[in-house]
Coordinates of C-alpha atoms in Angstrom, one line a residue:
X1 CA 0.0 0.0 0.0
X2 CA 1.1 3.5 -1.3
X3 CA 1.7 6.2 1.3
X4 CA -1.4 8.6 0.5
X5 CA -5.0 7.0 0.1
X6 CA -8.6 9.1 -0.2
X7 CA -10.7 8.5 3.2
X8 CA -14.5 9.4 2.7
X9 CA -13.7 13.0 2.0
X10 CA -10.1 13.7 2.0
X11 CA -6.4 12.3 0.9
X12 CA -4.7 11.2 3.8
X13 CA -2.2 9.4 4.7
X14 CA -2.9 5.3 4.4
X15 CA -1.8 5.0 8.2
X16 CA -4.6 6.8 9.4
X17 CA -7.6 5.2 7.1
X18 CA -9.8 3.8 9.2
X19 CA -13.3 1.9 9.6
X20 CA -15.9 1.6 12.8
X21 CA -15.8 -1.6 13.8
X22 CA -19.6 -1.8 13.3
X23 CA -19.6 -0.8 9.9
X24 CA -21.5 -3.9 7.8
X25 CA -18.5 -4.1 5.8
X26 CA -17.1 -5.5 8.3
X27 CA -19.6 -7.4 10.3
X28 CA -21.7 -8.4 7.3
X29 CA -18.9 -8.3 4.9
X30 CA -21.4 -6.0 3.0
X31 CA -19.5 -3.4 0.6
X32 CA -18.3 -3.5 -2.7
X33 CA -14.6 -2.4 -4.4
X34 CA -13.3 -2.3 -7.9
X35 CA -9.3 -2.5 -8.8
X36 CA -7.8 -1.4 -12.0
X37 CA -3.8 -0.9 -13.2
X38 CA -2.3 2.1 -14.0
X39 CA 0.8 2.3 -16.7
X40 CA 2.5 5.1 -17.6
X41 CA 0.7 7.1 -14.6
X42 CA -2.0 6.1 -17.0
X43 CA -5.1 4.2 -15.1
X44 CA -5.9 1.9 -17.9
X45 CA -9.8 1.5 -19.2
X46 CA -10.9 4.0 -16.3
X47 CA -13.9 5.1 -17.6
X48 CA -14.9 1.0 -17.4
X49 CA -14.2 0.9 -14.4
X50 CA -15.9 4.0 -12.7
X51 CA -19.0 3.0 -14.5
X52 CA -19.0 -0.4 -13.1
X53 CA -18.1 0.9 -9.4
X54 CA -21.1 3.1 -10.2
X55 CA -23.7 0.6 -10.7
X56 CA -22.0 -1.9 -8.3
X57 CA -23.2 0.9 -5.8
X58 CA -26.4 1.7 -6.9
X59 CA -27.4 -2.4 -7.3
X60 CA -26.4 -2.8 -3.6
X61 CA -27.9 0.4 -2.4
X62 CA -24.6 2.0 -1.2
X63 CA -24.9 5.7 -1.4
X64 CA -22.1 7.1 -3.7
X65 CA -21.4 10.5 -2.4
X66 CA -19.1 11.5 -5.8
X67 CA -19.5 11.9 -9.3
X68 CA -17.6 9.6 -12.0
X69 CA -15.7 13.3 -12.9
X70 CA -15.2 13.6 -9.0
X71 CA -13.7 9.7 -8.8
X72 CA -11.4 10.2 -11.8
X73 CA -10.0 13.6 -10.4
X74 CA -9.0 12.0 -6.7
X75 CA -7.9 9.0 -8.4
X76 CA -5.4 11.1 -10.9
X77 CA -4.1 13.0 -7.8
X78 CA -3.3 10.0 -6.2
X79 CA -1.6 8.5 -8.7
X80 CA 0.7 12.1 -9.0
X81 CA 0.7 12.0 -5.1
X82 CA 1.9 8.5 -5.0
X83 CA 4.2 8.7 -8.2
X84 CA 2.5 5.5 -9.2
X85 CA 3.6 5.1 -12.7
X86 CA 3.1 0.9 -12.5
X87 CA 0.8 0.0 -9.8
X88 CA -2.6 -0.8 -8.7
X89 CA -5.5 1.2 -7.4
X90 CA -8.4 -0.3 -5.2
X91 CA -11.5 1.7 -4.7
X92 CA -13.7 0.3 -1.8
X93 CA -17.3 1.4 -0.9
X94 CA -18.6 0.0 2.8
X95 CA -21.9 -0.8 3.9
X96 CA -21.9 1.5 7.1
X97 CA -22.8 1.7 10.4
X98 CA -26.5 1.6 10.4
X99 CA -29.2 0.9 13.3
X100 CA -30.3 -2.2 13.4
X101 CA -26.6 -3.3 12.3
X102 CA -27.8 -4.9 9.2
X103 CA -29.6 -2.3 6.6
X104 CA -26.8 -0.6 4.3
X105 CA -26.8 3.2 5.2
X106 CA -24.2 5.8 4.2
X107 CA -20.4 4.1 4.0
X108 CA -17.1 4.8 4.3
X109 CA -15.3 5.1 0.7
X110 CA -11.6 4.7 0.3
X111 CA -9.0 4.5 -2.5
X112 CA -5.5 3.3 -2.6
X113 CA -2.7 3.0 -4.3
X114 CA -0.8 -0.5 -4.2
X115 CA 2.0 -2.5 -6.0
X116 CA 1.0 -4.9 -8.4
X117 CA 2.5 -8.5 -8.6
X118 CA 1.7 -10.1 -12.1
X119 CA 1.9 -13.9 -12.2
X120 CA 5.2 -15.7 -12.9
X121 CA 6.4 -15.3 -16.4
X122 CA 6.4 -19.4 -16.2
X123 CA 2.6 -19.8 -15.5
X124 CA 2.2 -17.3 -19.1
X125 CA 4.1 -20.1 -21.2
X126 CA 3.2 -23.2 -19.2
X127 CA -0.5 -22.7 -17.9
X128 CA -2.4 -22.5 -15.4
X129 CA -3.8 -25.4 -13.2
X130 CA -7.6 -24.6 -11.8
X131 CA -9.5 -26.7 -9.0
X132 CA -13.5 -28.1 -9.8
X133 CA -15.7 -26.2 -6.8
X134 CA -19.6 -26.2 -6.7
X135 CA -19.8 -22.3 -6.1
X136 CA -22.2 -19.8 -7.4
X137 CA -20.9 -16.4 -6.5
X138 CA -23.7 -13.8 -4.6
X139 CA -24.9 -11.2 -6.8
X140 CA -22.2 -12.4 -8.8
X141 CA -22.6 -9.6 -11.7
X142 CA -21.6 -7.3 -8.9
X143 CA -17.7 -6.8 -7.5
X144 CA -18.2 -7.3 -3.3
X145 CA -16.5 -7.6 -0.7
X146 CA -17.3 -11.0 -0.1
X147 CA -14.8 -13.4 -0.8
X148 CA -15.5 -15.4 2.2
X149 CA -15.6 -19.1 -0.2
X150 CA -12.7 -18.4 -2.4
X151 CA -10.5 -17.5 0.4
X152 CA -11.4 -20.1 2.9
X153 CA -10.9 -22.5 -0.4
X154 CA -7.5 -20.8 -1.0
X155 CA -6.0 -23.0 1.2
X156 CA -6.0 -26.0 -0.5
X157 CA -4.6 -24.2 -3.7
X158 CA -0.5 -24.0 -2.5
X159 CA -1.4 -28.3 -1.4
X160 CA -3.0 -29.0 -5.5
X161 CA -0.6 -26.7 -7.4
X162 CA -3.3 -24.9 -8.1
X163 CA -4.1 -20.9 -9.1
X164 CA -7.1 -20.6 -8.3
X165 CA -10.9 -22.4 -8.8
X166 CA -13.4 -22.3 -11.6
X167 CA -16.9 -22.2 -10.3
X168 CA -19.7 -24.6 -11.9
X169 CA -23.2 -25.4 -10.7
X170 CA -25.5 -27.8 -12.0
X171 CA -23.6 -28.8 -14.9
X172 CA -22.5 -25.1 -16.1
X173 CA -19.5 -23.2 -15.5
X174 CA -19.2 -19.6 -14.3
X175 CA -16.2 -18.0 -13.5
X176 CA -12.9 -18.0 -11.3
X177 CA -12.9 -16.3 -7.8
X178 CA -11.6 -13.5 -9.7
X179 CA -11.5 -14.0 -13.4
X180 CA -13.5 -14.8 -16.4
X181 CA -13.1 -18.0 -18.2
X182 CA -13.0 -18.3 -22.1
X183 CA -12.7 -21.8 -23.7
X184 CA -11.8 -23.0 -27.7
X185 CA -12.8 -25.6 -29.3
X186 CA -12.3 -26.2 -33.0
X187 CA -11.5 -22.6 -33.7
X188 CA -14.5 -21.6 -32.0
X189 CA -14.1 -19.4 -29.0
X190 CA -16.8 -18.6 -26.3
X191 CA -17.6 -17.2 -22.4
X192 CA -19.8 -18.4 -20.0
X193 CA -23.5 -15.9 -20.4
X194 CA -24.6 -16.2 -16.5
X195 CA -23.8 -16.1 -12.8
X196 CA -20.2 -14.3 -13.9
X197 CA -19.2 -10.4 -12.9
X198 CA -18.9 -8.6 -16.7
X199 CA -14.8 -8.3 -16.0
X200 CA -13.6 -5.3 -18.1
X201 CA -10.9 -7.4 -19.2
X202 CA -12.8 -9.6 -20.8
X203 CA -15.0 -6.4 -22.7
X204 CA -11.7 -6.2 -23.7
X205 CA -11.1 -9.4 -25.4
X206 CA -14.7 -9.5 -26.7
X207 CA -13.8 -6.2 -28.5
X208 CA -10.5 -7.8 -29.8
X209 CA -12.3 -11.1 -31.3
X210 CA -16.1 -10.0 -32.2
X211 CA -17.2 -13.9 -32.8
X212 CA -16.8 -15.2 -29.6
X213 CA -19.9 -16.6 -28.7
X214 CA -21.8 -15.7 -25.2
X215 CA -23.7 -19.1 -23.9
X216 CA -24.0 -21.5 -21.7
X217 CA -21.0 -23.5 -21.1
X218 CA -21.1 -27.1 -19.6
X219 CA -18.3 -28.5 -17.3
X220 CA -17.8 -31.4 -20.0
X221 CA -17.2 -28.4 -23.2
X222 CA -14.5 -27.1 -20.9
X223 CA -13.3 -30.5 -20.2
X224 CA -13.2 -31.1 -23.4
X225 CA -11.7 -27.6 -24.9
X226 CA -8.8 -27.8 -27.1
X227 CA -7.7 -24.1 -24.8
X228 CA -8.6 -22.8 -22.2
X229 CA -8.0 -18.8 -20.9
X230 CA -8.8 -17.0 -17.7
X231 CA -9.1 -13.0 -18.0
X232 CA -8.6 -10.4 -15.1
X233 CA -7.0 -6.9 -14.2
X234 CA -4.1 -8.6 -12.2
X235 CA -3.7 -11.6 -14.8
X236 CA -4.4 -9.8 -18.5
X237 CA -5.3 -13.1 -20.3
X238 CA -3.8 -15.9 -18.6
X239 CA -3.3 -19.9 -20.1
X240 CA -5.4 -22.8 -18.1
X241 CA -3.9 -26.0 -18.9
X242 CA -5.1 -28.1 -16.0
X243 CA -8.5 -28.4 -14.6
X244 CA -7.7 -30.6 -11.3
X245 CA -6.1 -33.6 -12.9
X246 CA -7.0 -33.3 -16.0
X247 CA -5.1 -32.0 -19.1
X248 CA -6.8 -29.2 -21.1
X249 CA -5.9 -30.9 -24.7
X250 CA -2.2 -31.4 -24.5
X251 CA -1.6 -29.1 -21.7
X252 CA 0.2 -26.4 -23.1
X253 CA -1.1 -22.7 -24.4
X254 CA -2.7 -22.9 -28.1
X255 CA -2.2 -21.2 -30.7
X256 CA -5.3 -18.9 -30.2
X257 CA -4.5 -17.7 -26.7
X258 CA -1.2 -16.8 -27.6
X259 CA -2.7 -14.4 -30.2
X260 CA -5.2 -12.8 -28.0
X261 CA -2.3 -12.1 -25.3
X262 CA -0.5 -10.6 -28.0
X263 CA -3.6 -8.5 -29.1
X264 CA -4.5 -7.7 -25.8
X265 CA -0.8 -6.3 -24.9
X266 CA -1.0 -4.2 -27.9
X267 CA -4.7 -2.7 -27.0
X268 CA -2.9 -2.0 -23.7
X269 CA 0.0 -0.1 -25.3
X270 CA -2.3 1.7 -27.5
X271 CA -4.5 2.8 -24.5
X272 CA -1.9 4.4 -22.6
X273 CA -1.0 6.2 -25.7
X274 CA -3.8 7.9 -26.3

């Protein structure tokens, strides 16, 4: 975490941000957050992101106290404030501290400026392995703050060799605790339609290949899939090879999601030009 952060009305410094205790973000785990990359001192796809944040907050009946012109102004001073050329920045709207310590009422906002690890160059040109867990995510087409599955999950990640889970329910797959899934099969590439948050990066690589399809897809198809690709803010577009035990194909990155990483870096580069 960067030295300066926005708290509720102000830039402070990240020391002093602070939450009540009985805030329902923290005793419900009730809030919502967004997280996007900045290059160049460039936060990449921001107007994406501020609209999601936006109607993450409106869905979950958080009151937003600041305009998507006032969120883009704090966030661009703390980038200069920060000198955060490469880095990440996490936006995070609580629930409050309301009566009946239950009913959202008016939160606490925050913003800060972090690091940002990408995964090992090794996992881009080997793949990813992925664990099977029966999960549907809560109000999944909205980014909270409850990761209470994922994380208790976590721990049997580091034991499998494992990155992280794809979610499936009743035959269908979903998403990853915090990525979208895309699989290929005979040239065909497509994304699960339901039960998923509408990850930006993903927009993104719907924009960069305009067939992919948008459907129900069963745990057998991605069983089956010749490739298999997970997209996210902290992973770009990231090979699965491995779904628990089982090889995706031969169990190396195909041809395909090779060339969307390579489209997707240039869309970056472009981005930050502009």
């Amino acid at each position: 975490m960067k030295q300066f952060c926005f708290s509720n009305d102000q830039i402070i410094d990240s020391k002093n941000a602070a939450i009540h205790p009985m805030d329902i973000g923290l005793i419900r785990g009730y809030g919502i957050f967004d997280f996007f990359r900045t290059s160049g001192y460039i936060p990449l796809f921001l107007t994406d992101y501020l609209d999601r944040f936006i109607r993450s907050a409106a869905k979950t009946h958080l009151h937003l106290a600041y305009s998507k012109e006032e969120l883009a102004q704090i966030i661009h001073d703390l980038i200069q404030k920060n000198d955060l050329e490469q880095g990440g920045i996490r936006m995070l709207l609580t629930g409050g501290v309301s009566d009946n310590h239950f009913s959202p009422t008016a939160g606490s906002l925050f913003i800060f400026c972090e690091d940002l690890d990408f995964p090992a160059a090794s996992k881009y040109e080997t793949g990813v392995k992925l664990l099977a867990a029966d999960h549907v995510r809560a109000i999944a087409d909205v980014k909270t703050t409850n990761y209470a599955f994922p994380v208790w999950h976590s721990v049997n990640w580091k034991k499998e060799g494992a990155e992280d889970v794809i979610y499936h329910h009743n035959g269908y797959i979903s998403e990853s605790s915090r990525s979208n899934i895309f699989v290929i099969k005979n040239g065909k590439t497509a994304t699960p339609d339901q039960n998923i948050l509408h990850g930006i990066t993903r927009k993104r690589v719907l924009e960069l290949d305009k067939t992919i399809e948008i459907r129900p897809i069963s745990f057998d198809e991605l069983i089956d899939a010749d490739e298999v690709f997970m997209t996210a803010t902290t992973k770009k577009i990231l090979p699965v090879t491995m779904i628990d035990d089982l090889k995706i194909k031969d169990g190396k990155p195909g041809p395909k999601t090779i060339e969307l990483m390579a489209a997707f870096a240039s869309m970056e580069k472009k981005s930050v030009l502009v």
